[in-house]
mmCIF file with all atom_site columns, C-alpha atoms in Angstrom:
data_model
loop_
_atom_site.group_PDB
_atom_site.id
_atom_site.type_symbol
_atom_site.label_atom_id
_atom_site.label_alt_id
_atom_site.label_comp_id
_atom_site.label_asym_id
_atom_site.label_entity_id
_atom_site.label_seq_id
_atom_site.pdbx_PDB_ins_code
_atom_site.Cartn_x
_atom_site.Cartn_y
_atom_site.Cartn_z
_atom_site.occupancy
_atom_site.B_iso_or_equiv
_atom_site.pdbx_formal_charge
_atom_site.auth_seq_id
_atom_site.auth_comp_id
_atom_site.auth_asym_id
_atom_site.auth_atom_id
_atom_site.pdbx_PDB_model_num
ATOM 1   C CA . MET U 1 1   ? 19.984  12.291  -11.042 1.00 56.00 ? 633 MET U CA 1
ATOM 2   C CA . LYS U 1 2   ? 20.018  10.510  -7.966  1.00 75.00 ? 634 LYS U CA 1
ATOM 3   C CA . GLU U 1 3   ? 16.387  8.702   -7.012  1.00 80.00 ? 635 GLU U CA 1
ATOM 4   C CA . PRO U 1 4   ? 15.596  9.305   -3.314  1.00 88.00 ? 636 PRO U CA 1
ATOM 5   C CA . HIS U 1 5   ? 16.041  6.394   -1.098  1.00 90.00 ? 637 HIS U CA 1
ATOM 6   C CA . CYS U 1 6   ? 13.939  5.457   1.871   1.00 94.00 ? 638 CYS U CA 1
ATOM 7   C CA . PRO U 1 7   ? 16.384  6.409   5.203   1.00 94.00 ? 639 PRO U CA 1
ATOM 8   C CA . GLU U 1 8   ? 15.171  3.460   7.098   1.00 94.00 ? 640 GLU U CA 1
ATOM 9   C CA . CYS U 1 9   ? 15.565  0.496   4.626   1.00 94.00 ? 641 CYS U CA 1
ATOM 10  C CA . GLY U 1 10  ? 17.236  2.115   1.658   1.00 92.00 ? 642 GLY U CA 1
ATOM 11  C CA . THR U 1 11  ? 15.244  1.184   -1.072  1.00 91.00 ? 643 THR U CA 1
ATOM 12  C CA . THR U 1 12  ? 14.166  3.393   -4.144  1.00 90.00 ? 644 THR U CA 1
ATOM 13  C CA . PHE U 1 13  ? 10.514  1.851   -4.006  1.00 92.00 ? 645 PHE U CA 1
ATOM 14  C CA . VAL U 1 14  ? 9.050   5.248   -2.589  1.00 92.00 ? 646 VAL U CA 1
ATOM 15  C CA . ARG U 1 15  ? 6.287   7.546   -3.462  1.00 89.00 ? 647 ARG U CA 1
ATOM 16  C CA . VAL U 1 16  ? 5.513   11.005  -3.258  1.00 88.00 ? 648 VAL U CA 1
ATOM 17  C CA . ILE U 1 17  ? 2.344   11.513  -1.010  1.00 87.00 ? 649 ILE U CA 1
ATOM 18  C CA . HIS U 1 18  ? 0.132   14.462  -1.008  1.00 79.00 ? 650 HIS U CA 1
ATOM 19  C CA . GLN U 1 19  ? 0.397   16.463  2.560   1.00 73.00 ? 651 GLN U CA 1
ATOM 20  C CA . ALA U 1 20  ? -2.434  19.422  2.838   1.00 72.00 ? 652 ALA U CA 1
ATOM 21  C CA . THR U 1 21  ? -0.343  21.420  5.477   1.00 83.00 ? 653 THR U CA 1
ATOM 22  C CA . MET U 1 22  ? 0.873   25.026  5.249   1.00 86.00 ? 654 MET U CA 1
ATOM 23  C CA . ALA U 1 23  ? 4.512   23.972  5.879   1.00 86.00 ? 655 ALA U CA 1
ATOM 24  C CA . ASP U 1 24  ? 3.933   21.413  3.158   1.00 81.00 ? 656 ASP U CA 1
ATOM 25  C CA . SER U 1 25  ? 3.093   23.758  0.784   1.00 81.00 ? 657 SER U CA 1
ATOM 26  C CA . LEU U 1 26  ? 5.585   26.056  1.507   1.00 86.00 ? 658 LEU U CA 1
ATOM 27  C CA . LEU U 1 27  ? 8.348   23.092  1.174   1.00 87.00 ? 659 LEU U CA 1
ATOM 28  C CA . GLN U 1 28  ? 7.015   22.275  -2.102  1.00 83.00 ? 660 GLN U CA 1
ATOM 29  C CA . LEU U 1 29  ? 8.016   25.244  -3.259  1.00 84.00 ? 661 LEU U CA 1
ATOM 30  C CA . LEU U 1 30  ? 11.298  24.833  -2.351  1.00 87.00 ? 662 LEU U CA 1
ATOM 31  C CA . ARG U 1 31  ? 10.923  21.375  -4.228  1.00 86.00 ? 663 ARG U CA 1
ATOM 32  C CA . VAL U 1 32  ? 11.325  19.564  -1.205  1.00 89.00 ? 664 VAL U CA 1
ATOM 33  C CA . TYR U 1 33  ? 8.530   16.654  -1.105  1.00 88.00 ? 665 TYR U CA 1
ATOM 34  C CA . SER U 1 34  ? 6.965   14.122  1.430   1.00 88.00 ? 666 SER U CA 1
ATOM 35  C CA . PHE U 1 35  ? 7.538   10.587  0.416   1.00 91.00 ? 667 PHE U CA 1
ATOM 36  C CA . ARG U 1 36  ? 6.351   7.148   1.513   1.00 92.00 ? 668 ARG U CA 1
ATOM 37  C CA . CYS U 1 37  ? 8.283   4.063   1.455   1.00 94.00 ? 669 CYS U CA 1
ATOM 38  C CA . GLN U 1 38  ? 6.604   1.605   -0.467  1.00 93.00 ? 670 GLN U CA 1
ATOM 39  C CA . LEU U 1 39  ? 8.348   -1.434  1.227   1.00 94.00 ? 671 LEU U CA 1
ATOM 40  C CA . CYS U 1 40  ? 9.038   -0.561  4.955   1.00 95.00 ? 672 CYS U CA 1
ATOM 41  C CA . THR U 1 41  ? 6.009   2.319   5.391   1.00 93.00 ? 673 THR U CA 1
ATOM 42  C CA . ALA U 1 42  ? 8.585   4.991   6.571   1.00 93.00 ? 674 ALA U CA 1
ATOM 43  C CA . GLN U 1 43  ? 7.249   8.827   5.884   1.00 93.00 ? 675 GLN U CA 1
ATOM 44  C CA . PHE U 1 44  ? 10.582  11.154  5.078   1.00 93.00 ? 676 PHE U CA 1
ATOM 45  C CA . ARG U 1 45  ? 11.037  14.163  3.324   1.00 90.00 ? 677 ARG U CA 1
ATOM 46  C CA . ALA U 1 46  ? 13.482  14.862  0.210   1.00 89.00 ? 678 ALA U CA 1
ATOM 47  C CA . PHE U 1 47  ? 14.793  17.691  -2.304  1.00 88.00 ? 679 PHE U CA 1
ATOM 48  C CA . ARG U 1 48  ? 13.689  16.546  -5.819  1.00 84.00 ? 680 ARG U CA 1
ATOM 49  C CA . PRO U 1 49  ? 15.301  18.855  -8.455  1.00 78.00 ? 681 PRO U CA 1
ATOM 50  C CA . ALA U 1 50  ? 12.748  17.974  -11.136 1.00 66.00 ? 682 ALA U CA 1
ATOM 51  C CA . ALA U 1 51  ? 9.178   18.807  -11.347 1.00 54.00 ? 683 ALA U CA 1
ATOM 52  C CA . ARG U 1 52  ? 7.196   16.195  -9.235  1.00 52.00 ? 684 ARG U CA 1
ATOM 53  C CA . ASP U 1 53  ? 4.769   13.845  -11.134 1.00 52.00 ? 685 ASP U CA 1
ATOM 54  C CA . LEU U 1 54  ? 1.471   15.662  -11.921 1.00 42.00 ? 686 LEU U CA 1
ATOM 55  C CA . THR U 1 55  ? -0.401  12.410  -12.517 1.00 42.00 ? 687 THR U CA 1
ATOM 56  C CA . GLN U 1 56  ? 0.093   11.556  -9.062  1.00 52.00 ? 688 GLN U CA 1
ATOM 57  C CA . ALA U 1 57  ? -1.300  14.740  -7.686  1.00 53.00 ? 689 ALA U CA 1
ATOM 58  C CA . PHE U 1 58  ? -4.878  13.215  -8.233  1.00 51.00 ? 690 PHE U CA 1
ATOM 59  C CA . ASP U 1 59  ? -3.895  10.052  -6.396  1.00 64.00 ? 691 ASP U CA 1
ATOM 60  C CA . ARG U 1 60  ? -4.185  10.701  -2.587  1.00 72.00 ? 692 ARG U CA 1
ATOM 61  C CA . ARG U 1 61  ? -2.995  7.131   -1.856  1.00 78.00 ? 693 ARG U CA 1
ATOM 62  C CA . GLN U 1 62  ? 0.282   6.764   0.059   1.00 85.00 ? 694 GLN U CA 1
ATOM 63  C CA . TYR U 1 63  ? 0.917   3.051   -1.201  1.00 89.00 ? 695 TYR U CA 1
ATOM 64  C CA . LYS U 1 64  ? 1.014   2.546   -5.090  1.00 88.00 ? 696 LYS U CA 1
ATOM 65  C CA . ARG U 1 65  ? -1.666  -0.410  -5.493  1.00 90.00 ? 697 ARG U CA 1
ATOM 66  C CA . LEU U 1 66  ? -0.115  -3.707  -7.102  1.00 94.00 ? 698 LEU U CA 1
ATOM 67  C CA . PRO U 1 67  ? -2.194  -6.126  -9.326  1.00 94.00 ? 699 PRO U CA 1
ATOM 68  C CA . THR U 1 68  ? -1.941  -9.556  -7.597  1.00 94.00 ? 700 THR U CA 1
ATOM 69  C CA . SER U 1 69  ? -4.193  -12.634 -7.588  1.00 92.00 ? 701 SER U CA 1
ATOM 70  C CA . CYS U 1 70  ? -4.413  -14.450 -4.215  1.00 92.00 ? 702 CYS U CA 1
ATOM 71  C CA . MET U 1 71  ? -6.390  -16.212 -1.931  1.00 93.00 ? 703 MET U CA 1
ATOM 72  C CA . ALA U 1 72  ? -7.610  -14.484 1.435   1.00 94.00 ? 704 ALA U CA 1
ATOM 73  C CA . THR U 1 73  ? -9.821  -15.690 4.080   1.00 94.00 ? 705 THR U CA 1
ATOM 74  C CA . LEU U 1 74  ? -11.523 -12.881 5.525   1.00 94.00 ? 706 LEU U CA 1
ATOM 75  C CA . VAL U 1 75  ? -12.036 -13.031 9.561   1.00 93.00 ? 707 VAL U CA 1
ATOM 76  C CA . THR U 1 76  ? -15.206 -11.328 10.688  1.00 90.00 ? 708 THR U CA 1
ATOM 77  C CA . ASP U 1 77  ? -17.349 -12.160 14.007  1.00 87.00 ? 709 ASP U CA 1
ATOM 78  C CA . LEU U 1 78  ? -19.873 -14.150 11.719  1.00 83.00 ? 710 LEU U CA 1
ATOM 79  C CA . LEU U 1 79  ? -18.091 -15.495 8.978   1.00 81.00 ? 711 LEU U CA 1
ATOM 80  C CA . SER U 1 80  ? -14.963 -16.144 7.459   1.00 86.00 ? 712 SER U CA 1
ATOM 81  C CA . PRO U 1 81  ? -15.118 -16.438 3.615   1.00 89.00 ? 713 PRO U CA 1
ATOM 82  C CA . ARG U 1 82  ? -11.912 -16.989 1.154   1.00 92.00 ? 714 ARG U CA 1
ATOM 83  C CA . GLU U 1 83  ? -11.913 -14.322 -1.511  1.00 95.00 ? 715 GLU U CA 1
ATOM 84  C CA . MET U 1 84  ? -9.363  -13.341 -3.911  1.00 95.00 ? 716 MET U CA 1
ATOM 85  C CA . VAL U 1 85  ? -7.202  -10.672 -3.723  1.00 96.00 ? 717 VAL U CA 1
ATOM 86  C CA . THR U 1 86  ? -6.997  -8.220  -6.836  1.00 96.00 ? 718 THR U CA 1
ATOM 87  C CA . ASP U 1 87  ? -4.557  -5.666  -5.460  1.00 96.00 ? 719 ASP U CA 1
ATOM 88  C CA . ILE U 1 88  ? -2.456  -4.685  -2.789  1.00 96.00 ? 720 ILE U CA 1
ATOM 89  C CA . SER U 1 89  ? -0.030  -2.405  -0.934  1.00 96.00 ? 721 SER U CA 1
ATOM 90  C CA . MET U 1 90  ? 1.379   -1.775  2.678   1.00 96.00 ? 722 MET U CA 1
ATOM 91  C CA . GLY U 1 91  ? -1.852  0.065   3.780   1.00 96.00 ? 723 GLY U CA 1
ATOM 92  C CA . GLY U 1 92  ? -4.295  -2.386  2.035   1.00 97.00 ? 724 GLY U CA 1
ATOM 93  C CA . CYS U 1 93  ? -5.968  -4.207  -0.536  1.00 97.00 ? 725 CYS U CA 1
ATOM 94  C CA . SER U 1 94  ? -8.995  -4.744  -2.776  1.00 97.00 ? 726 SER U CA 1
ATOM 95  C CA . VAL U 1 95  ? -10.950 -8.029  -2.318  1.00 97.00 ? 727 VAL U CA 1
ATOM 96  C CA . ARG U 1 96  ? -13.507 -9.104  -5.004  1.00 97.00 ? 728 ARG U CA 1
ATOM 97  C CA . MET U 1 97  ? -16.810 -10.423 -3.232  1.00 94.00 ? 729 MET U CA 1
ATOM 98  C CA . GLU U 1 98  ? -20.213 -11.229 -4.696  1.00 88.00 ? 730 GLU U CA 1
ATOM 99  C CA . SER U 1 99  ? -22.036 -10.195 -1.402  1.00 88.00 ? 731 SER U CA 1
ATOM 100 C CA . PRO U 1 100 ? -19.081 -7.193  -0.087  1.00 88.00 ? 732 PRO U CA 1
ATOM 101 C CA . LEU U 1 101 ? -19.250 -6.744  3.721   1.00 91.00 ? 733 LEU U CA 1
ATOM 102 C CA . PRO U 1 102 ? -20.468 -3.272  4.927   1.00 94.00 ? 734 PRO U CA 1
ATOM 103 C CA . LEU U 1 103 ? -18.474 -0.182  5.158   1.00 96.00 ? 735 LEU U CA 1
ATOM 104 C CA . GLY U 1 104 ? -16.706 0.187   8.349   1.00 96.00 ? 736 GLY U CA 1
ATOM 105 C CA . THR U 1 105 ? -16.449 -3.553  8.973   1.00 95.00 ? 737 THR U CA 1
ATOM 106 C CA . PHE U 1 106 ? -13.849 -4.603  11.095  1.00 96.00 ? 738 PHE U CA 1
ATOM 107 C CA . LEU U 1 107 ? -12.084 -7.642  10.007  1.00 96.00 ? 739 LEU U CA 1
ATOM 108 C CA . GLY U 1 108 ? -8.532  -9.818  9.890   1.00 96.00 ? 740 GLY U CA 1
ATOM 109 C CA . LEU U 1 109 ? -7.363  -11.210 6.760   1.00 96.00 ? 741 LEU U CA 1
ATOM 110 C CA . GLN U 1 110 ? -5.186  -14.014 6.099   1.00 95.00 ? 742 GLN U CA 1
ATOM 111 C CA . PHE U 1 111 ? -3.683  -14.405 2.601   1.00 92.00 ? 743 PHE U CA 1
ATOM 112 C CA . GLN U 1 112 ? -2.295  -17.443 1.091   1.00 87.00 ? 744 GLN U CA 1
ATOM 113 C CA . THR U 1 113 ? 0.724   -16.354 -1.764  1.00 82.00 ? 745 THR U CA 1
ATOM 114 C CA . ALA U 1 114 ? 2.424   -18.829 -3.432  1.00 74.00 ? 746 ALA U CA 1
ATOM 115 C CA . GLU U 1 115 ? 5.646   -17.484 -2.762  1.00 63.00 ? 747 GLU U CA 1
ATOM 116 C CA . ARG U 1 116 ? 5.040   -17.466 0.963   1.00 53.00 ? 748 ARG U CA 1
ATOM 117 C CA . GLY U 1 117 ? 4.250   -20.629 2.131   1.00 65.00 ? 749 GLY U CA 1
ATOM 118 C CA . ALA U 1 118 ? 2.771   -19.867 5.598   1.00 72.00 ? 750 ALA U CA 1
ATOM 119 C CA . GLY U 1 119 ? 0.772   -16.957 4.527   1.00 90.00 ? 751 GLY U CA 1
ATOM 120 C CA . ILE U 1 120 ? 0.345   -13.489 5.690   1.00 94.00 ? 752 ILE U CA 1
ATOM 121 C CA . THR U 1 121 ? -1.848  -12.162 8.669   1.00 96.00 ? 753 THR U CA 1
ATOM 122 C CA . VAL U 1 122 ? -3.206  -8.881  9.029   1.00 98.00 ? 754 VAL U CA 1
ATOM 123 C CA . SER U 1 123 ? -4.633  -8.454  12.825  1.00 97.00 ? 755 SER U CA 1
ATOM 124 C CA . THR U 1 124 ? -7.378  -5.810  12.201  1.00 98.00 ? 756 THR U CA 1
ATOM 125 C CA . ALA U 1 125 ? -8.548  -3.961  9.185   1.00 98.00 ? 757 ALA U CA 1
ATOM 126 C CA . MET U 1 126 ? -11.280 -2.121  8.335   1.00 98.00 ? 758 MET U CA 1
ATOM 127 C CA . VAL U 1 127 ? -13.934 -2.152  4.812   1.00 97.00 ? 759 VAL U CA 1
ATOM 128 C CA . ARG U 1 128 ? -13.246 1.587   3.678   1.00 96.00 ? 760 ARG U CA 1
ATOM 129 C CA . SER U 1 129 ? -14.795 1.241   0.352   1.00 96.00 ? 761 SER U CA 1
ATOM 130 C CA . VAL U 1 130 ? -17.365 -0.862  -1.160  1.00 97.00 ? 762 VAL U CA 1
ATOM 131 C CA . ARG U 1 131 ? -18.480 -1.604  -4.761  1.00 94.00 ? 763 ARG U CA 1
ATOM 132 C CA . GLU U 1 132 ? -20.735 -3.891  -6.887  1.00 91.00 ? 764 GLU U CA 1
ATOM 133 C CA . ARG U 1 133 ? -18.509 -6.684  -6.424  1.00 93.00 ? 765 ARG U CA 1
ATOM 134 C CA . SER U 1 134 ? -15.559 -5.723  -4.345  1.00 95.00 ? 766 SER U CA 1
ATOM 135 C CA . VAL U 1 135 ? -14.363 -3.656  -1.377  1.00 97.00 ? 767 VAL U CA 1
ATOM 136 C CA . GLY U 1 136 ? -11.350 -1.832  -0.695  1.00 97.00 ? 768 GLY U CA 1
ATOM 137 C CA . ILE U 1 137 ? -9.616  -2.650  3.034   1.00 98.00 ? 769 ILE U CA 1
ATOM 138 C CA . GLN U 1 138 ? -7.053  -0.631  5.073   1.00 97.00 ? 770 GLN U CA 1
ATOM 139 C CA . PHE U 1 139 ? -5.078  -2.253  7.132   1.00 98.00 ? 771 PHE U CA 1
ATOM 140 C CA . LEU U 1 140 ? -4.770  -1.302  10.711  1.00 97.00 ? 772 LEU U CA 1
ATOM 141 C CA . GLU U 1 141 ? -2.782  -3.512  12.560  1.00 97.00 ? 773 GLU U CA 1
ATOM 142 C CA . ILE U 1 142 ? -0.310  -5.866  11.271  1.00 96.00 ? 774 ILE U CA 1
ATOM 143 C CA . GLU U 1 143 ? 2.342   -7.568  13.873  1.00 97.00 ? 775 GLU U CA 1
ATOM 144 C CA . ARG U 1 144 ? 6.121   -6.872  12.915  1.00 95.00 ? 776 ARG U CA 1
ATOM 145 C CA . ASP U 1 145 ? 7.087   -10.166 11.493  1.00 95.00 ? 777 ASP U CA 1
ATOM 146 C CA . GLN U 1 146 ? 3.625   -9.891  9.631   1.00 95.00 ? 778 GLN U CA 1
ATOM 147 C CA . LYS U 1 147 ? 4.569   -6.674  8.068   1.00 95.00 ? 779 LYS U CA 1
ATOM 148 C CA . THR U 1 148 ? 8.174   -8.250  7.002   1.00 94.00 ? 780 THR U CA 1
ATOM 149 C CA . LYS U 1 149 ? 6.309   -10.875 4.856   1.00 93.00 ? 781 LYS U CA 1
ATOM 150 C CA . LEU U 1 150 ? 3.794   -8.370  3.420   1.00 94.00 ? 782 LEU U CA 1
ATOM 151 C CA . SER U 1 151 ? 6.950   -6.072  2.503   1.00 94.00 ? 783 SER U CA 1
ATOM 152 C CA . GLN U 1 152 ? 8.662   -9.160  0.997   1.00 92.00 ? 784 GLN U CA 1
ATOM 153 C CA . TYR U 1 153 ? 5.469   -9.792  -0.831  1.00 93.00 ? 785 TYR U CA 1
ATOM 154 C CA . VAL U 1 154 ? 5.091   -6.251  -2.173  1.00 93.00 ? 786 VAL U CA 1
ATOM 155 C CA . HIS U 1 155 ? 8.825   -6.037  -3.062  1.00 93.00 ? 787 HIS U CA 1
ATOM 156 C CA . GLY U 1 156 ? 8.737   -8.888  -4.801  1.00 91.00 ? 788 GLY U CA 1
ATOM 157 C CA . LEU U 1 157 ? 5.418   -7.532  -6.680  1.00 92.00 ? 789 LEU U CA 1
ATOM 158 C CA . LEU U 1 158 ? 6.993   -4.283  -7.708  1.00 90.00 ? 790 LEU U CA 1
ATOM 159 C CA . LEU U 1 159 ? 10.004  -6.102  -9.330  1.00 90.00 ? 791 LEU U CA 1
ATOM 160 C CA . SER U 1 160 ? 8.088   -8.624  -11.446 1.00 87.00 ? 792 SER U CA 1
ATOM 161 C CA . GLN U 1 161 ? 5.913   -5.636  -12.561 1.00 81.00 ? 793 GLN U CA 1
ATOM 162 C CA . GLY U 1 162 ? 8.648   -3.261  -13.382 1.00 74.00 ? 794 GLY U CA 1
ATOM 163 C CA . LEU U 1 163 ? 7.701   -0.930  -11.047 1.00 54.00 ? 795 LEU U CA 1
ATOM 164 C CA . ALA U 1 164 ? 10.707  0.552   -9.661  1.00 48.00 ? 796 ALA U CA 1
ATOM 165 C CA . ALA U 1 165 ? 10.651  3.816   -12.048 1.00 45.00 ? 797 ALA U CA 1
ATOM 166 C CA . GLU U 1 166 ? 6.944   4.602   -11.454 1.00 46.00 ? 798 GLU U CA 1
ATOM 167 C CA . ALA U 1 167 ? 6.928   3.958   -7.385  1.00 45.00 ? 799 ALA U CA 1
ATOM 168 C CA . SER U 1 168 ? 9.377   6.820   -7.720  1.00 42.00 ? 800 SER U CA 1
ATOM 169 C CA . PRO U 1 169 ? 8.119   10.381  -9.250  1.00 41.00 ? 801 PRO U CA 1
ATOM 170 C CA . SER U 1 170 ? 10.561  11.737  -12.285 1.00 37.00 ? 802 SER U CA 1
#
């Protein structure tokens, strides 16, 4: 069976996403699902004759979080600590911190990845979840060239971790 491809960039790194509208519920009865591209962030619908991956029904994230280990500088009004990023996607990341930032804090991020010498800059992000020694950060604004760098980094993680088949439901 042919895997769904992103209509924008052509990749098969796509993920079924949860949609709560009545129209989406009706379309799912016809096996038409909403997908999110894991690389270019495009959202689209596609027909899937096979049953949807039921385990994903509990995960409302639109992007699969990928384990990584890279340093990032978190830029706030008061401080700019360097911290370890433990997972990342096109929509956000988790950062290990001894003193987590408060929920709702706006910040910028500068990632230093081994693969991309110049690093990746996220203009605006927000702390969406706080745990004992980490924070979940959502990316809000990212320049086009930086989004391309992030997409290349995420693509490399997907390939190296063998997640092509997992990104798309069976």
